[in-house]
């Protein structure tokens, strides 16, 4: 019943993460009903992003140049590296405005079940950065789940012998949270990562 090009658009949109068949259909119809300039702009922007945006040669976040804005920013402390799983995590840390160091994006976490080992992550590149000798502290900011913890442990074992200070972001009870409702693992973690006041 539906014209072929529309079916193809729905099929393409449905490949996006979190977009099911129904949402894809709604998006496709929305694009179709919008002024033609919108569709032209959308496809041109997608094309441009794919052609121009690449990984930073140093930290592997995104950039239009050889190095990203953070790596080029002289005011950022190159002695402290925050290691994150992916770009959304980097953006989350940046939003806090608390961190003035630099980053290293792993692009994943160790997951033997999914066949993701150290070679699939940007770990070799991290070691190379540490060999420069300017980095004094590595903050491991992987997620507090099974893979994130395994990755953190792996990195700690690898980095500590290099004479660099390895720290892990603290985890615990969320702001506005209630001890009574915190799960066991979260509360245990909060207790073990306690600090003196
Ligand atoms: Zn960078």
PDB file of C-alpha atoms and ligand atoms in Angstrom:
ATOM      1  CA  UNK A   1       0.000   0.000   0.000  1.00  0.00           C
ATOM      2  CA  UNK A   2       2.752   2.467   0.958  1.00  0.00           C
ATOM      3  CA  UNK A   3       5.049   3.785  -1.780  1.00  0.00           C
ATOM      4  CA  UNK A   4       8.453   2.140  -1.978  1.00  0.00           C
ATOM      5  CA  UNK A   5      10.633   5.175  -1.128  1.00  0.00           C
ATOM      6  CA  UNK A   6       8.586   5.710   2.024  1.00  0.00           C
ATOM      7  CA  UNK A   7       9.042   2.071   3.000  1.00  0.00           C
ATOM      8  CA  UNK A   8      12.775   2.431   2.505  1.00  0.00           C
ATOM      9  CA  UNK A   9      12.874   5.542   4.715  1.00  0.00           C
ATOM     10  CA  UNK A  10      10.910   3.731   7.443  1.00  0.00           C
ATOM     11  CA  UNK A  11      13.299   0.777   7.210  1.00  0.00           C
ATOM     12  CA  UNK A  12      16.350   3.091   7.520  1.00  0.00           C
ATOM     13  CA  UNK A  13      14.931   4.998  10.477  1.00  0.00           C
ATOM     14  CA  UNK A  14      13.964   1.758  12.234  1.00  0.00           C
ATOM     15  CA  UNK A  15      17.675   0.824  12.304  1.00  0.00           C
ATOM     16  CA  UNK A  16      18.349   3.711  14.705  1.00  0.00           C
ATOM     17  CA  UNK A  17      18.779   2.737  18.359  1.00  0.00           C
ATOM     18  CA  UNK A  18      15.585   3.046  20.364  1.00  0.00           C
ATOM     19  CA  UNK A  19      13.445   3.551  17.258  1.00  0.00           C
ATOM     20  CA  UNK A  20      10.899   0.834  16.628  1.00  0.00           C
ATOM     21  CA  UNK A  21       8.808   0.252  13.512  1.00  0.00           C
ATOM     22  CA  UNK A  22       5.955   2.481  14.727  1.00  0.00           C
ATOM     23  CA  UNK A  23       8.181   5.407  15.663  1.00  0.00           C
ATOM     24  CA  UNK A  24      10.024   5.032  12.348  1.00  0.00           C
ATOM     25  CA  UNK A  25       6.701   5.277  10.523  1.00  0.00           C
ATOM     26  CA  UNK A  26       5.696   8.366  12.496  1.00  0.00           C
ATOM     27  CA  UNK A  27       9.068  10.037  11.827  1.00  0.00           C
ATOM     28  CA  UNK A  28       8.949   9.194   8.127  1.00  0.00           C
ATOM     29  CA  UNK A  29       5.439  10.637   7.768  1.00  0.00           C
ATOM     30  CA  UNK A  30       6.512  13.721   9.696  1.00  0.00           C
ATOM     31  CA  UNK A  31       9.436  14.251   7.310  1.00  0.00           C
ATOM     32  CA  UNK A  32       7.106  13.756   4.351  1.00  0.00           C
ATOM     33  CA  UNK A  33       4.610  16.325   5.654  1.00  0.00           C
ATOM     34  CA  UNK A  34       7.300  18.899   6.515  1.00  0.00           C
ATOM     35  CA  UNK A  35       8.381  21.545   3.971  1.00  0.00           C
ATOM     36  CA  UNK A  36      10.824  20.018   1.434  1.00  0.00           C
ATOM     37  CA  UNK A  37      13.635  22.274   2.731  1.00  0.00           C
ATOM     38  CA  UNK A  38      13.557  20.399   6.025  1.00  0.00           C
ATOM     39  CA  UNK A  39      14.244  17.044   4.347  1.00  0.00           C
ATOM     40  CA  UNK A  40      16.994  18.603   2.227  1.00  0.00           C
ATOM     41  CA  UNK A  41      18.615  20.166   5.288  1.00  0.00           C
ATOM     42  CA  UNK A  42      18.301  16.936   7.271  1.00  0.00           C
ATOM     43  CA  UNK A  43      19.931  14.770   4.619  1.00  0.00           C
ATOM     44  CA  UNK A  44      22.651  17.351   3.953  1.00  0.00           C
ATOM     45  CA  UNK A  45      23.408  17.584   7.680  1.00  0.00           C
ATOM     46  CA  UNK A  46      23.637  13.811   8.049  1.00  0.00           C
ATOM     47  CA  UNK A  47      25.996  13.697   5.065  1.00  0.00           C
ATOM     48  CA  UNK A  48      28.120  16.522   6.498  1.00  0.00           C
ATOM     49  CA  UNK A  49      28.410  14.878   9.920  1.00  0.00           C
ATOM     50  CA  UNK A  50      29.547  11.618   8.391  1.00  0.00           C
ATOM     51  CA  UNK A  51      32.093  13.324   6.146  1.00  0.00           C
ATOM     52  CA  UNK A  52      33.527  15.919   8.528  1.00  0.00           C
ATOM     53  CA  UNK A  53      33.304  14.589  12.071  1.00  0.00           C
ATOM     54  CA  UNK A  54      36.024  12.164  13.055  1.00  0.00           C
ATOM     55  CA  UNK A  55      37.739  10.859  16.159  1.00  0.00           C
ATOM     56  CA  UNK A  56      40.285  13.048  17.950  1.00  0.00           C
ATOM     57  CA  UNK A  57      43.746  11.581  17.361  1.00  0.00           C
ATOM     58  CA  UNK A  58      44.582  12.008  21.039  1.00  0.00           C
ATOM     59  CA  UNK A  59      41.532  11.268  23.211  1.00  0.00           C
ATOM     60  CA  UNK A  60      39.150   9.696  20.642  1.00  0.00           C
ATOM     61  CA  UNK A  61      36.258  12.019  21.289  1.00  0.00           C
ATOM     62  CA  UNK A  62      34.732  13.774  18.284  1.00  0.00           C
ATOM     63  CA  UNK A  63      36.225  16.629  16.321  1.00  0.00           C
ATOM     64  CA  UNK A  64      36.298  18.301  12.924  1.00  0.00           C
ATOM     65  CA  UNK A  65      40.050  18.762  13.225  1.00  0.00           C
ATOM     66  CA  UNK A  66      43.020  16.565  14.066  1.00  0.00           C
ATOM     67  CA  UNK A  67      42.594  17.289  17.795  1.00  0.00           C
ATOM     68  CA  UNK A  68      39.361  18.055  19.675  1.00  0.00           C
ATOM     69  CA  UNK A  69      38.642  21.313  21.500  1.00  0.00           C
ATOM     70  CA  UNK A  70      39.506  19.839  24.900  1.00  0.00           C
ATOM     71  CA  UNK A  71      42.862  18.447  23.741  1.00  0.00           C
ATOM     72  CA  UNK A  72      43.679  21.794  22.104  1.00  0.00           C
ATOM     73  CA  UNK A  73      42.679  23.783  25.211  1.00  0.00           C
ATOM     74  CA  UNK A  74      45.897  24.739  26.997  1.00  0.00           C
ATOM     75  CA  UNK A  75      43.992  25.572  30.165  1.00  0.00           C
ATOM     76  CA  UNK A  76      42.949  21.943  30.612  1.00  0.00           C
ATOM     77  CA  UNK A  77      45.233  19.998  32.925  1.00  0.00           C
ATOM     78  CA  UNK A  78      47.052  17.350  30.895  1.00  0.00           C
ATOM     79  CA  UNK A  79      48.251  15.667  34.101  1.00  0.00           C
ATOM     80  CA  UNK A  80      44.789  14.289  34.869  1.00  0.00           C
ATOM     81  CA  UNK A  81      43.027  11.916  32.478  1.00  0.00           C
ATOM     82  CA  UNK A  82      39.407  10.871  32.891  1.00  0.00           C
ATOM     83  CA  UNK A  83      38.782   7.530  31.168  1.00  0.00           C
ATOM     84  CA  UNK A  84      35.199   7.052  29.979  1.00  0.00           C
ATOM     85  CA  UNK A  85      33.372   4.331  28.066  1.00  0.00           C
ATOM     86  CA  UNK A  86      31.778   6.551  25.471  1.00  0.00           C
ATOM     87  CA  UNK A  87      30.961  10.047  24.305  1.00  0.00           C
ATOM     88  CA  UNK A  88      27.710  10.408  26.290  1.00  0.00           C
ATOM     89  CA  UNK A  89      29.777   9.785  29.449  1.00  0.00           C
ATOM     90  CA  UNK A  90      32.304  12.455  28.462  1.00  0.00           C
ATOM     91  CA  UNK A  91      29.449  14.889  27.877  1.00  0.00           C
ATOM     92  CA  UNK A  92      27.936  14.005  31.268  1.00  0.00           C
ATOM     93  CA  UNK A  93      31.232  14.702  33.065  1.00  0.00           C
ATOM     94  CA  UNK A  94      31.661  17.952  31.103  1.00  0.00           C
ATOM     95  CA  UNK A  95      28.181  19.086  32.134  1.00  0.00           C
ATOM     96  CA  UNK A  96      29.255  19.002  35.790  1.00  0.00           C
ATOM     97  CA  UNK A  97      31.887  21.711  35.001  1.00  0.00           C
ATOM     98  CA  UNK A  98      33.878  20.109  37.822  1.00  0.00           C
ATOM     99  CA  UNK A  99      36.551  18.442  35.742  1.00  0.00           C
ATOM    100  CA  UNK A 100      39.403  20.481  34.312  1.00  0.00           C
ATOM    101  CA  UNK A 101      41.607  17.664  33.045  1.00  0.00           C
ATOM    102  CA  UNK A 102      41.568  15.796  29.763  1.00  0.00           C
ATOM    103  CA  UNK A 103      39.769  12.663  28.620  1.00  0.00           C
ATOM    104  CA  UNK A 104      40.348   9.301  27.042  1.00  0.00           C
ATOM    105  CA  UNK A 105      37.376   7.611  25.379  1.00  0.00           C
ATOM    106  CA  UNK A 106      37.590   3.806  25.326  1.00  0.00           C
ATOM    107  CA  UNK A 107      34.659   3.313  22.937  1.00  0.00           C
ATOM    108  CA  UNK A 108      33.243   0.406  24.890  1.00  0.00           C
ATOM    109  CA  UNK A 109      33.970  -1.825  27.859  1.00  0.00           C
ATOM    110  CA  UNK A 110      35.447  -5.276  28.239  1.00  0.00           C
ATOM    111  CA  UNK A 111      32.732  -7.825  27.564  1.00  0.00           C
ATOM    112  CA  UNK A 112      33.978 -11.354  26.909  1.00  0.00           C
ATOM    113  CA  UNK A 113      30.432 -12.524  26.164  1.00  0.00           C
ATOM    114  CA  UNK A 114      30.186 -10.065  23.295  1.00  0.00           C
ATOM    115  CA  UNK A 115      33.736 -10.770  22.177  1.00  0.00           C
ATOM    116  CA  UNK A 116      35.029  -7.356  23.263  1.00  0.00           C
ATOM    117  CA  UNK A 117      38.563  -7.632  24.597  1.00  0.00           C
ATOM    118  CA  UNK A 118      41.267  -5.019  25.255  1.00  0.00           C
ATOM    119  CA  UNK A 119      42.164  -4.912  21.552  1.00  0.00           C
ATOM    120  CA  UNK A 120      38.682  -3.720  20.631  1.00  0.00           C
ATOM    121  CA  UNK A 121      39.001  -0.726  22.977  1.00  0.00           C
ATOM    122  CA  UNK A 122      41.345   2.271  22.816  1.00  0.00           C
ATOM    123  CA  UNK A 123      43.575   0.830  25.543  1.00  0.00           C
ATOM    124  CA  UNK A 124      46.795   0.629  23.522  1.00  0.00           C
ATOM    125  CA  UNK A 125      46.353   4.319  22.732  1.00  0.00           C
ATOM    126  CA  UNK A 126      45.828   5.065  26.433  1.00  0.00           C
ATOM    127  CA  UNK A 127      49.103   3.334  27.304  1.00  0.00           C
ATOM    128  CA  UNK A 128      50.866   5.314  24.600  1.00  0.00           C
ATOM    129  CA  UNK A 129      49.554   8.540  26.132  1.00  0.00           C
ATOM    130  CA  UNK A 130      50.829   7.512  29.554  1.00  0.00           C
ATOM    131  CA  UNK A 131      54.244   6.735  28.158  1.00  0.00           C
ATOM    132  CA  UNK A 132      54.664  10.435  27.426  1.00  0.00           C
ATOM    133  CA  UNK A 133      55.086  10.714  31.214  1.00  0.00           C
ATOM    134  CA  UNK A 134      53.016  13.865  31.621  1.00  0.00           C
ATOM    135  CA  UNK A 135      49.950  12.104  33.043  1.00  0.00           C
ATOM    136  CA  UNK A 136      49.991  11.795  36.845  1.00  0.00           C
ATOM    137  CA  UNK A 137      46.473  10.577  37.580  1.00  0.00           C
ATOM    138  CA  UNK A 138      44.004   8.439  35.663  1.00  0.00           C
ATOM    139  CA  UNK A 139      40.404   8.644  36.858  1.00  0.00           C
ATOM    140  CA  UNK A 140      38.522   5.530  35.779  1.00  0.00           C
ATOM    141  CA  UNK A 141      34.953   6.690  35.156  1.00  0.00           C
ATOM    142  CA  UNK A 142      33.445   3.571  33.604  1.00  0.00           C
ATOM    143  CA  UNK A 143      29.889   2.693  34.621  1.00  0.00           C
ATOM    144  CA  UNK A 144      29.328   0.870  37.935  1.00  0.00           C
ATOM    145  CA  UNK A 145      27.985  -2.264  36.210  1.00  0.00           C
ATOM    146  CA  UNK A 146      29.629  -5.663  35.731  1.00  0.00           C
ATOM    147  CA  UNK A 147      31.482  -4.746  32.521  1.00  0.00           C
ATOM    148  CA  UNK A 148      32.434  -1.295  33.794  1.00  0.00           C
ATOM    149  CA  UNK A 149      33.858  -2.740  37.005  1.00  0.00           C
ATOM    150  CA  UNK A 150      35.760  -5.454  35.108  1.00  0.00           C
ATOM    151  CA  UNK A 151      37.216  -2.805  32.801  1.00  0.00           C
ATOM    152  CA  UNK A 152      38.162  -0.655  35.775  1.00  0.00           C
ATOM    153  CA  UNK A 153      39.928  -3.588  37.434  1.00  0.00           C
ATOM    154  CA  UNK A 154      41.754  -4.453  34.210  1.00  0.00           C
ATOM    155  CA  UNK A 155      42.927  -0.869  33.729  1.00  0.00           C
ATOM    156  CA  UNK A 156      44.037  -0.569  37.349  1.00  0.00           C
ATOM    157  CA  UNK A 157      46.228  -3.674  37.059  1.00  0.00           C
ATOM    158  CA  UNK A 158      47.664  -2.413  33.800  1.00  0.00           C
ATOM    159  CA  UNK A 159      48.291   1.207  34.785  1.00  0.00           C
ATOM    160  CA  UNK A 160      49.461   1.026  38.385  1.00  0.00           C
ATOM    161  CA  UNK A 161      52.816  -0.607  37.537  1.00  0.00           C
ATOM    162  CA  UNK A 162      53.426   2.353  35.208  1.00  0.00           C
ATOM    163  CA  UNK A 163      53.726   4.556  38.271  1.00  0.00           C
ATOM    164  CA  UNK A 164      50.578   6.540  37.622  1.00  0.00           C
ATOM    165  CA  UNK A 165      47.950   7.216  40.279  1.00  0.00           C
ATOM    166  CA  UNK A 166      44.742   5.360  39.376  1.00  0.00           C
ATOM    167  CA  UNK A 167      41.480   6.501  40.954  1.00  0.00           C
ATOM    168  CA  UNK A 168      37.880   5.391  40.527  1.00  0.00           C
ATOM    169  CA  UNK A 169      34.871   7.703  40.635  1.00  0.00           C
ATOM    170  CA  UNK A 170      32.946   7.192  43.873  1.00  0.00           C
ATOM    171  CA  UNK A 171      29.560   5.573  43.683  1.00  0.00           C
ATOM    172  CA  UNK A 172      26.807   5.442  46.171  1.00  0.00           C
ATOM    173  CA  UNK A 173      23.433   6.711  47.113  1.00  0.00           C
ATOM    174  CA  UNK A 174      22.104   9.148  44.486  1.00  0.00           C
ATOM    175  CA  UNK A 175      21.301  12.739  45.451  1.00  0.00           C
ATOM    176  CA  UNK A 176      17.765  12.912  46.740  1.00  0.00           C
ATOM    177  CA  UNK A 177      17.932   9.169  47.293  1.00  0.00           C
ATOM    178  CA  UNK A 178      16.735   7.350  50.350  1.00  0.00           C
ATOM    179  CA  UNK A 179      19.000   4.869  52.173  1.00  0.00           C
ATOM    180  CA  UNK A 180      15.998   2.721  52.909  1.00  0.00           C
ATOM    181  CA  UNK A 181      15.389   2.157  49.200  1.00  0.00           C
ATOM    182  CA  UNK A 182      18.993   1.877  47.974  1.00  0.00           C
ATOM    183  CA  UNK A 183      19.811  -1.605  46.718  1.00  0.00           C
ATOM    184  CA  UNK A 184      22.332  -3.693  48.628  1.00  0.00           C
ATOM    185  CA  UNK A 185      25.203  -3.336  46.152  1.00  0.00           C
ATOM    186  CA  UNK A 186      24.796   0.453  45.934  1.00  0.00           C
ATOM    187  CA  UNK A 187      24.726   0.887  49.692  1.00  0.00           C
ATOM    188  CA  UNK A 188      27.700  -1.444  50.179  1.00  0.00           C
ATOM    189  CA  UNK A 189      29.627   0.553  47.601  1.00  0.00           C
ATOM    190  CA  UNK A 190      28.657   3.844  49.263  1.00  0.00           C
ATOM    191  CA  UNK A 191      29.913   2.539  52.597  1.00  0.00           C
ATOM    192  CA  UNK A 192      33.227   1.284  51.265  1.00  0.00           C
ATOM    193  CA  UNK A 193      33.848   4.518  49.337  1.00  0.00           C
ATOM    194  CA  UNK A 194      33.116   6.701  52.387  1.00  0.00           C
ATOM    195  CA  UNK A 195      35.324   9.700  53.047  1.00  0.00           C
ATOM    196  CA  UNK A 196      36.321  11.559  56.130  1.00  0.00           C
ATOM    197  CA  UNK A 197      34.415  14.792  56.820  1.00  0.00           C
TER     198      UNK A 197
HETATM  199 ZN1  LIG B   1      40.808  15.055  22.133  1.00  0.00          ZN
END
